[in-house]
Each structure stands twice: as structure tokens, then as C-alpha cells.
Short mmCIF file of C-alpha atoms in Angstrom, two decimals:
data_model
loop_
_atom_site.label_atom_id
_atom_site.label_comp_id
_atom_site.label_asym_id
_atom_site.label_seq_id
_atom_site.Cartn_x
_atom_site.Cartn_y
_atom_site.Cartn_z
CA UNK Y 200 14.78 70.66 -73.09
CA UNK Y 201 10.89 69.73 -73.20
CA UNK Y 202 10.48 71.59 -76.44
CA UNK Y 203 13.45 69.98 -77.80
CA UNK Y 204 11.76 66.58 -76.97
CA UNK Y 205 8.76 67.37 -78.87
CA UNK Y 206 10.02 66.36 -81.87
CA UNK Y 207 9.86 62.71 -81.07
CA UNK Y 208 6.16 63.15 -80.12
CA UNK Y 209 5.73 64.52 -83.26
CA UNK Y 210 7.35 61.73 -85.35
CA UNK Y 211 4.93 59.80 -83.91
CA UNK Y 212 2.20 62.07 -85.32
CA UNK Y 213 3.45 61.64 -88.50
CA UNK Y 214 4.16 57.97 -88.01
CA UNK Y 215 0.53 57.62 -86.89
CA UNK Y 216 -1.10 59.29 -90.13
CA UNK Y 217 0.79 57.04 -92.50
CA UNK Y 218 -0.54 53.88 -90.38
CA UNK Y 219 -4.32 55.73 -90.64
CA UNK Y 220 -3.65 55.75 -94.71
CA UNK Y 221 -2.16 52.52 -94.61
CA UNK Y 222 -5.19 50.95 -92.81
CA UNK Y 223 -7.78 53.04 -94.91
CA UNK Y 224 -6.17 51.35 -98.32
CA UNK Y 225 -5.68 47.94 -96.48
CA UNK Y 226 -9.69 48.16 -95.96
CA UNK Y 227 -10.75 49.93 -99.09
CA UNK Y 228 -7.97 48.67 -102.16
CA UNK Y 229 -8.69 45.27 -104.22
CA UNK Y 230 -5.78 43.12 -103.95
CA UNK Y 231 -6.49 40.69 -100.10
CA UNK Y 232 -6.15 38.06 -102.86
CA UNK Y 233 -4.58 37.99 -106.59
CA UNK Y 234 -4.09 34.95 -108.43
CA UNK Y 235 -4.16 33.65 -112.23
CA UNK Y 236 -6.21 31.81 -113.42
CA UNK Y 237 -5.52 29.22 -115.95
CA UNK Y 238 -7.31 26.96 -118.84
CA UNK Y 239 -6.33 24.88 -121.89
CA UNK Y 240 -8.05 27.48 -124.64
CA UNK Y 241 -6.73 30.95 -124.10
CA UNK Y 242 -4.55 32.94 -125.47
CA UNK Y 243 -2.94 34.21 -122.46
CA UNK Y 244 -3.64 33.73 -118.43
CA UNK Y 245 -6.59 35.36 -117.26
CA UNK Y 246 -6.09 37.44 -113.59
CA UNK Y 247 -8.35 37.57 -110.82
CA UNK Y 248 -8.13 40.18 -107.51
CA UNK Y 249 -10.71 41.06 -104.99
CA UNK Y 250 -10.76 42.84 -101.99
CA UNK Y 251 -12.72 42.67 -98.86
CA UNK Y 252 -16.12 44.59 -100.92
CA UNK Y 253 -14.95 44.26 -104.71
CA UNK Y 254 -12.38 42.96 -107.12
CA UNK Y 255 -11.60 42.01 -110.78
CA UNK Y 256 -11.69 39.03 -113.66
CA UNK Y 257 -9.62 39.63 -116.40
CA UNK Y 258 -10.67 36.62 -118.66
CA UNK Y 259 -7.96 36.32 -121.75
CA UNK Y 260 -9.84 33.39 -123.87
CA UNK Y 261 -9.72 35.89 -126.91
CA UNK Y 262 -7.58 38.40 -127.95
CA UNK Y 263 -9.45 40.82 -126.18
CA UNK Y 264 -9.73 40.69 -122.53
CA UNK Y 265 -13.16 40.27 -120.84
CA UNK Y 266 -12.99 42.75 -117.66
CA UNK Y 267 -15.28 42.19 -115.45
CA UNK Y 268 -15.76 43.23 -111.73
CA UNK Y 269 -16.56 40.80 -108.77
CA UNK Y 270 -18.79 41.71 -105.66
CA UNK Y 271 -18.09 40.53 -102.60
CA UNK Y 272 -21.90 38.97 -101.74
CA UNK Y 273 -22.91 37.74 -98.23
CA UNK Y 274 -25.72 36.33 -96.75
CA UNK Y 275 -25.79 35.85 -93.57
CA UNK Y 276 -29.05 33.20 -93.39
CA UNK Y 277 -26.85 30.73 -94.93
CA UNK Y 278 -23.55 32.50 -92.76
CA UNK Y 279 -21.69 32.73 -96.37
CA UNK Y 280 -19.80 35.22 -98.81
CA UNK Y 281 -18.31 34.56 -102.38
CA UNK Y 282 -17.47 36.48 -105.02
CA UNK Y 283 -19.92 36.80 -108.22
CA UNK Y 284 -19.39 38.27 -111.49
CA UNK Y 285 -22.99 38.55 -112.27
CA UNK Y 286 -24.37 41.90 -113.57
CA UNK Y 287 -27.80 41.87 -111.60
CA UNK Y 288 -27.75 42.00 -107.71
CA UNK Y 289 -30.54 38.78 -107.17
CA UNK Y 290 -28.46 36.55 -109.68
CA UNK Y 291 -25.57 37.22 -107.40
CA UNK Y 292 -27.39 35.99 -104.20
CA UNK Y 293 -28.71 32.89 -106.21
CA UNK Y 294 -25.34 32.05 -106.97
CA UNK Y 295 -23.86 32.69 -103.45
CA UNK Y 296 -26.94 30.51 -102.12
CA UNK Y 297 -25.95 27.39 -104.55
CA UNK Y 298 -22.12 27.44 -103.57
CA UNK Y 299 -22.97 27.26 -99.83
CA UNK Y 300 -25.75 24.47 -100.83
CA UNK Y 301 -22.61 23.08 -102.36
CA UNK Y 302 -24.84 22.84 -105.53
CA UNK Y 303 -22.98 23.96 -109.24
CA UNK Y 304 -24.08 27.63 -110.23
CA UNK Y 305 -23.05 28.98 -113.67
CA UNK Y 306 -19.87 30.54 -113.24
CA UNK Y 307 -20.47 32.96 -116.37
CA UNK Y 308 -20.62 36.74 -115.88
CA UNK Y 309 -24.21 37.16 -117.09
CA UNK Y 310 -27.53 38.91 -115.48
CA UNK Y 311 -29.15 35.59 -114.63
CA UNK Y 312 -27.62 32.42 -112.45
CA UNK Y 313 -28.83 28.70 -113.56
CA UNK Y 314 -28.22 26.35 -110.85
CA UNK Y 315 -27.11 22.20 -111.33
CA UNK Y 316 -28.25 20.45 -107.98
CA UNK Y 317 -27.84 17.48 -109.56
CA UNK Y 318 -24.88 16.46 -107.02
CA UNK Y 319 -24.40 18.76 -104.01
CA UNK Y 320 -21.86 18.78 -101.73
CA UNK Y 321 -22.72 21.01 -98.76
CA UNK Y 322 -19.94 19.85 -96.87
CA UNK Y 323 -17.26 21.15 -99.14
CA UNK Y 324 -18.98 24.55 -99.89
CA UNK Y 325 -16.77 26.79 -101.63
CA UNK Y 326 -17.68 29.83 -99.97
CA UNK Y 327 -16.42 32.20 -96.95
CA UNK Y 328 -17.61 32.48 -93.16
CA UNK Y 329 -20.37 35.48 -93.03
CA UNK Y 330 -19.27 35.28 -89.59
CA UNK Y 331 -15.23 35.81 -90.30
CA UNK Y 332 -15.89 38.36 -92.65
CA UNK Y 333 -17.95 40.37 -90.40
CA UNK Y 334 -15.39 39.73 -87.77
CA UNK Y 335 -12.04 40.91 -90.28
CA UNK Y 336 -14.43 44.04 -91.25
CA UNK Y 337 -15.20 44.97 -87.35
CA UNK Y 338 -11.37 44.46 -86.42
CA UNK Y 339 -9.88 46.48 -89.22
CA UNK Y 340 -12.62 49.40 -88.17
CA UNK Y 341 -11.46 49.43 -84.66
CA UNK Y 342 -7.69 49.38 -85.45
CA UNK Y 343 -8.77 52.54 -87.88
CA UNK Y 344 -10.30 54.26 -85.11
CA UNK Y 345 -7.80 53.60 -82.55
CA UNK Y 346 -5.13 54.70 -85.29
CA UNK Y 347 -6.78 57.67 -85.50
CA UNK Y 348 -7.04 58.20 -81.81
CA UNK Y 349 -3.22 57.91 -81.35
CA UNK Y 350 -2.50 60.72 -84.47
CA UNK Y 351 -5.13 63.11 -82.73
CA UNK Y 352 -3.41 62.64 -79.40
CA UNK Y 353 0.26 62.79 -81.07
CA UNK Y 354 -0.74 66.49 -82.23
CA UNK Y 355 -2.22 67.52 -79.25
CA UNK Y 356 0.61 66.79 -77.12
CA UNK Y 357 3.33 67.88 -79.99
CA UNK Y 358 1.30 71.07 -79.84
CA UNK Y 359 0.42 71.81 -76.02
CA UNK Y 360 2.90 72.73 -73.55
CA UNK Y 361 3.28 71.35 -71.02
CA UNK Y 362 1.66 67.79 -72.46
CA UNK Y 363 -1.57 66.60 -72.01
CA UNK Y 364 -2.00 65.04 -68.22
CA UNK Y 365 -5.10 63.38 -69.69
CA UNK Y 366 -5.28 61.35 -72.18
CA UNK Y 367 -2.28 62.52 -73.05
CA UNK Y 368 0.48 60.76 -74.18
CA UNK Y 369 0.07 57.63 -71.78
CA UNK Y 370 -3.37 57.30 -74.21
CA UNK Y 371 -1.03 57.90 -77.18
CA UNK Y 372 1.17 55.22 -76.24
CA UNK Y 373 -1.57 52.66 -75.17
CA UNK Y 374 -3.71 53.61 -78.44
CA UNK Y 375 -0.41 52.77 -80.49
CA UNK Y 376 -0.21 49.22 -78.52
CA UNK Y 377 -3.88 48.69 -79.51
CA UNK Y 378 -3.70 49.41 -83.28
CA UNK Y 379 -0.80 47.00 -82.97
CA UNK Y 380 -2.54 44.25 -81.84
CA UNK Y 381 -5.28 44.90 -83.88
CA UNK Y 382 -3.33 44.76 -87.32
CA UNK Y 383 -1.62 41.36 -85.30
CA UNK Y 384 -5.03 39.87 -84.34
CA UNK Y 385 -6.32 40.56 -88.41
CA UNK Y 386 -3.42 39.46 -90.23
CA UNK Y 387 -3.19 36.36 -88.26
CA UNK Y 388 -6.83 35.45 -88.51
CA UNK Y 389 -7.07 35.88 -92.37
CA UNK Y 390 -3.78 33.69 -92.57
CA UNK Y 391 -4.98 31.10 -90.87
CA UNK Y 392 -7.95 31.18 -92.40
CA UNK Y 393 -6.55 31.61 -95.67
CA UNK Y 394 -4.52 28.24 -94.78
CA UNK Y 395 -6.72 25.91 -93.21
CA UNK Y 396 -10.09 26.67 -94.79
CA UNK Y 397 -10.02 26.07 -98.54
CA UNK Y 398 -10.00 29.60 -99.35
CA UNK Y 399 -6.60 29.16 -101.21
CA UNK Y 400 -8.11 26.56 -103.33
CA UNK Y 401 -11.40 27.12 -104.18
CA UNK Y 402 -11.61 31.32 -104.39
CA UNK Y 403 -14.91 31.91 -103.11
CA UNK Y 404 -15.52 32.38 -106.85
CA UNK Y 405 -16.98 29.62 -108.91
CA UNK Y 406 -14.90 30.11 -112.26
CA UNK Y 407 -12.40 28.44 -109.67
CA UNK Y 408 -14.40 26.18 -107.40
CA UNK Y 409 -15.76 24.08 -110.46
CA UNK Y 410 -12.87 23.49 -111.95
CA UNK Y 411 -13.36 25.77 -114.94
CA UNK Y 412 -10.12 27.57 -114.36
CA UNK Y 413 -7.06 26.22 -112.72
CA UNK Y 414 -5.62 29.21 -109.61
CA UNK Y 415 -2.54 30.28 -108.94
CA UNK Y 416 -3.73 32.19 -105.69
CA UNK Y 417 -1.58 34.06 -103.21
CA UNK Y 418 -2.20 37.10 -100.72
CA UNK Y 419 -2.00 40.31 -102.31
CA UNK Y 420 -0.43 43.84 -101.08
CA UNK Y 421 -3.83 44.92 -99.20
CA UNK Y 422 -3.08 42.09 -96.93
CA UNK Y 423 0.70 42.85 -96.40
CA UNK Y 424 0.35 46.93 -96.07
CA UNK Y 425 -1.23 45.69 -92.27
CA UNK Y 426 2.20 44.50 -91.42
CA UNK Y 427 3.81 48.01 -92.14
CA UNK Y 428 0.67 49.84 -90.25
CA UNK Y 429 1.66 47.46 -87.38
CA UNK Y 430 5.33 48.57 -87.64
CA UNK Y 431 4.56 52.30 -87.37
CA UNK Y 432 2.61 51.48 -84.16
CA UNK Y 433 5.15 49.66 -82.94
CA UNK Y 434 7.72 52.79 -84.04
CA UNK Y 435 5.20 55.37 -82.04
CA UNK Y 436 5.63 53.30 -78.70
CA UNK Y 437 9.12 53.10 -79.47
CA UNK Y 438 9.35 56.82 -79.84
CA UNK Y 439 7.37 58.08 -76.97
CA UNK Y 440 9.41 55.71 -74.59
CA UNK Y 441 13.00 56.98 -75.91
CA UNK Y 442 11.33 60.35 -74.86
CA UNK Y 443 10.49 59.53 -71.72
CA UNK Y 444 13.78 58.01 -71.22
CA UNK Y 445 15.07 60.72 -72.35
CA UNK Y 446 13.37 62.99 -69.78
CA UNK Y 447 14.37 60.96 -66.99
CA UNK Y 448 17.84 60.76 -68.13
CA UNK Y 449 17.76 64.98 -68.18
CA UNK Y 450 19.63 66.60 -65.24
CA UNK Y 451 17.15 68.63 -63.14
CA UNK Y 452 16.78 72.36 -63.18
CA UNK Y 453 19.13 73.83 -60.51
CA UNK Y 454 16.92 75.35 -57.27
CA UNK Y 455 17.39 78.37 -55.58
CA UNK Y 456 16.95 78.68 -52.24
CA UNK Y 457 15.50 82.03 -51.36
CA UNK Y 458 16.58 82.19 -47.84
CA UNK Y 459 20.54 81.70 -48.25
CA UNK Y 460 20.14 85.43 -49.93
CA UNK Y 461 19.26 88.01 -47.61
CA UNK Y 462 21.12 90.95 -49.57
CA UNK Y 463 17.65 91.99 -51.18
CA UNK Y 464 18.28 90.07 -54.24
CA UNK Y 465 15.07 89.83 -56.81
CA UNK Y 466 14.53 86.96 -57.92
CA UNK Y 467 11.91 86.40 -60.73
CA UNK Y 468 10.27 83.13 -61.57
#
């Protein structure tokens, strides 16, 4: 009956390594935040997408589109990140330093930044937290590893027999509950954040923050893969407790009492 119940620990297993993949493209893909971006002169909407390291500006003022990529760019003496278009590493920085001065960088995607601090407005920087993006990167790391965790221990116990005392499938099951609340705690902190910081209006980019283009922002599928990785932890604890249930539910093996037979019966065990 055991080995017959093995097959829900390994559903888990596989549940587990699609929630590993899920949370790898979640961390690694360009899409946290899509949007269009909009202008009187072009000949069709430009696109913008970036990701927690790197993303993309389709501009569309021509016939030809204008692709260029966007680096995520922190500094963490002036606790900001934005996204920059700029082809040389140092312009990059200069820009990300004017937006959190709330001075007026050049938006344009050249090798060199030229800075208006004619009129700044540090209190309405258009930038993001260095300190919440560090946070969302060291959450998403530790749901991967505990993600991880729970698929190593899924095979070991679909494998072993009898199941891993140690470590075993009680750390399965509590390494599932972790990833959960891990994918719960970063989904709910970039939403909020998204929400009630400005992020939704102003980018972190300056094309969008000066006004130059007009956004039509929402959260892209990187974002929304965390809720399924969530709902295959959530289907591993599910799984491992119908098998327990399961177990417990199981009549007992019948005993044999040795000394009700004294006809020199063998018994073998």
C-alpha cells in the first residue's frame, strides 16, 4: 500500500520542479512591467518592458522601430534604481543620480547624459527604492532555494523506502509552506508598491517621468507566473496531506501471534 502511495509524493516532485522553473523565469524574464507608450508624432505606439535586471524600448516615431534595451541601474548612496537606455555604463548612473535629485536628465538613448537642474523636485523623484529592490531580489532567491529544497526532498522520499524520517517529508511539506509564503510575501510587496508609490505613473524611466511619452503601464506575466509557483506549493502540501490521510485511513496489517500455534508452524517474516 506504501508503494502505491508514492505516487502522490511524486506528483509533488514534479509539481515542485515546475514551481523551481516558474520562479527561475519570474526572476530572470523581462516583462514585471509592460506598458505603451504614447506621443502626438509617431507612426504607431512605441512599447516598453523591463524586468527586475533588463528590459526593452521599442520607439515607433518612424517607420522603423528604434529597439533599444533598458538596464535596470541602482545606486545605493542615493538608495535608488531606474531604468536607462543609455549605451555607456557612467551615463547611466548620471542619469539615475538626476532622477533621484529630482533634476531633468535627457531621456534619449545616447552614450552621454546632460542634466537640467534648473527646477528639481527631490520630493517627487521618479525612481525606485534601492532598498525594495534589494529586498524583492533577496525574497525571490530564498523562495528559489526553498523550491528547490522541497523537489530534492520530493525525490528522495518518492525514491527511498521506507521514507525519509529526517528531513523527510515533514521538511517537504514545511519547505512547500515556505515557498508559498514567499511567492505571497513578493507578490504582495511589489503590488503595493506598484500602487502606492508612483511606480505606475512615472516608470522609473525618464522617456515617461518627463512627460515625453504618455504610459499605458500594467504588470506583466513575470509578475503573475509567482501566483501559479504559489499554487503548485500550495498543490504539494495538499498532496502530501491526502497521503498521509490516506495512510491513516489504511487498515493495519493483520498480526500473528506466535504463541496460539504450537503445531511447529514456520513462520517467516
Amino acid at each position: 500500500m506504501a508503494v502505491t502511495r508514492r505516487g502522490y509524493i511524486f506528483s509533488a516532485f514534479l509539481s515542485s520542479v515546475l514551481c523551481v522553473l516558474l520562479i527561475v523565469v519570474a526572476l530572470s524574464s523581462d516583462s514585471w512591467v509592460v506598458s505603451v507608450a504614447t506621443t502626438s508624432v509617431q507612426v504607431s505606439d512605441s512599447e516598453l518592458r523591463y524586468g527586475l535586471f533588463r528590459g526593452e524600448l521599442i520607439l515607433r516615431n518612424l517607420a522603423t522601430p528604434n529597439i533599444n534595451t533598458l538596464y535596470m541601474t541602482c545606486l545605493s548612496d542615493v538608495n535608488a534604481c531606474a531604468l536607462s537606455c543609455k549605451t555607456d555604463a557612467d551615463a547611466r548612473i548620471v542619469e539615475v543620480q538626476a532622477l533621484a535629485a529630482g533634476y531633468r536628465p535627457s531621456p534619449a538613448c545616447l552614450s552621454i547624459t546632460d542634466v537640467d537642474d534648473s527646477d528639481p523636485q527631490p520630493d517627487n523623484a521618479p525612481v525606485i527604492s534601492y532598498a525594495f529592490y534589494v529586498s524583492v531580489i533577496t525574497i525571490l532567491c530564498a523562495q528559489l532555494f526553498v523550491a528547490v529544497t522541497a523537489a530534492g526532498l520530493a525525490i528522495l522520499n518518492a525514491t527511498k523506502n521506507p521514507t525519509e524520517p529526517i528531513f523527510g517529508l515533514p521538511g517537504c511539506l514545511w519547505t512547500n509552506v515556505a515557498s508559498a509564503c514567499l511567492g505571497c510575501i513578493v507578490m504582495l510587496m511589489f503590488g503595493i508598491y506598484w500602487l502606492t508609490s508612483g511606480l505606475n505613473e512615472h516608470l522609473a524611466l525618464a522617456y515617461i517621468a518627463q512627460g515625453t511619452y504618455e504610459a499605458g503601464p500594467g504588470l506583466g506575466y513575470s509578475y503573475w507566473l509567482l501566483i501559479v509557483s504559489i499554487l503548485c506549493a500550495v498543490g504539494n502540501i495538499v498532496l502530501i496531506q491526502v497521503r498521509a490521510y490516506l495512510l491513516e485511513r489504511d487498515p493495519p496489517p493483520p498480526m500473528i501471534k506466535v504463541e496460539n500455534h504450537s503445531d511447529g508452524t514456520i513462520f517467516l517474516y
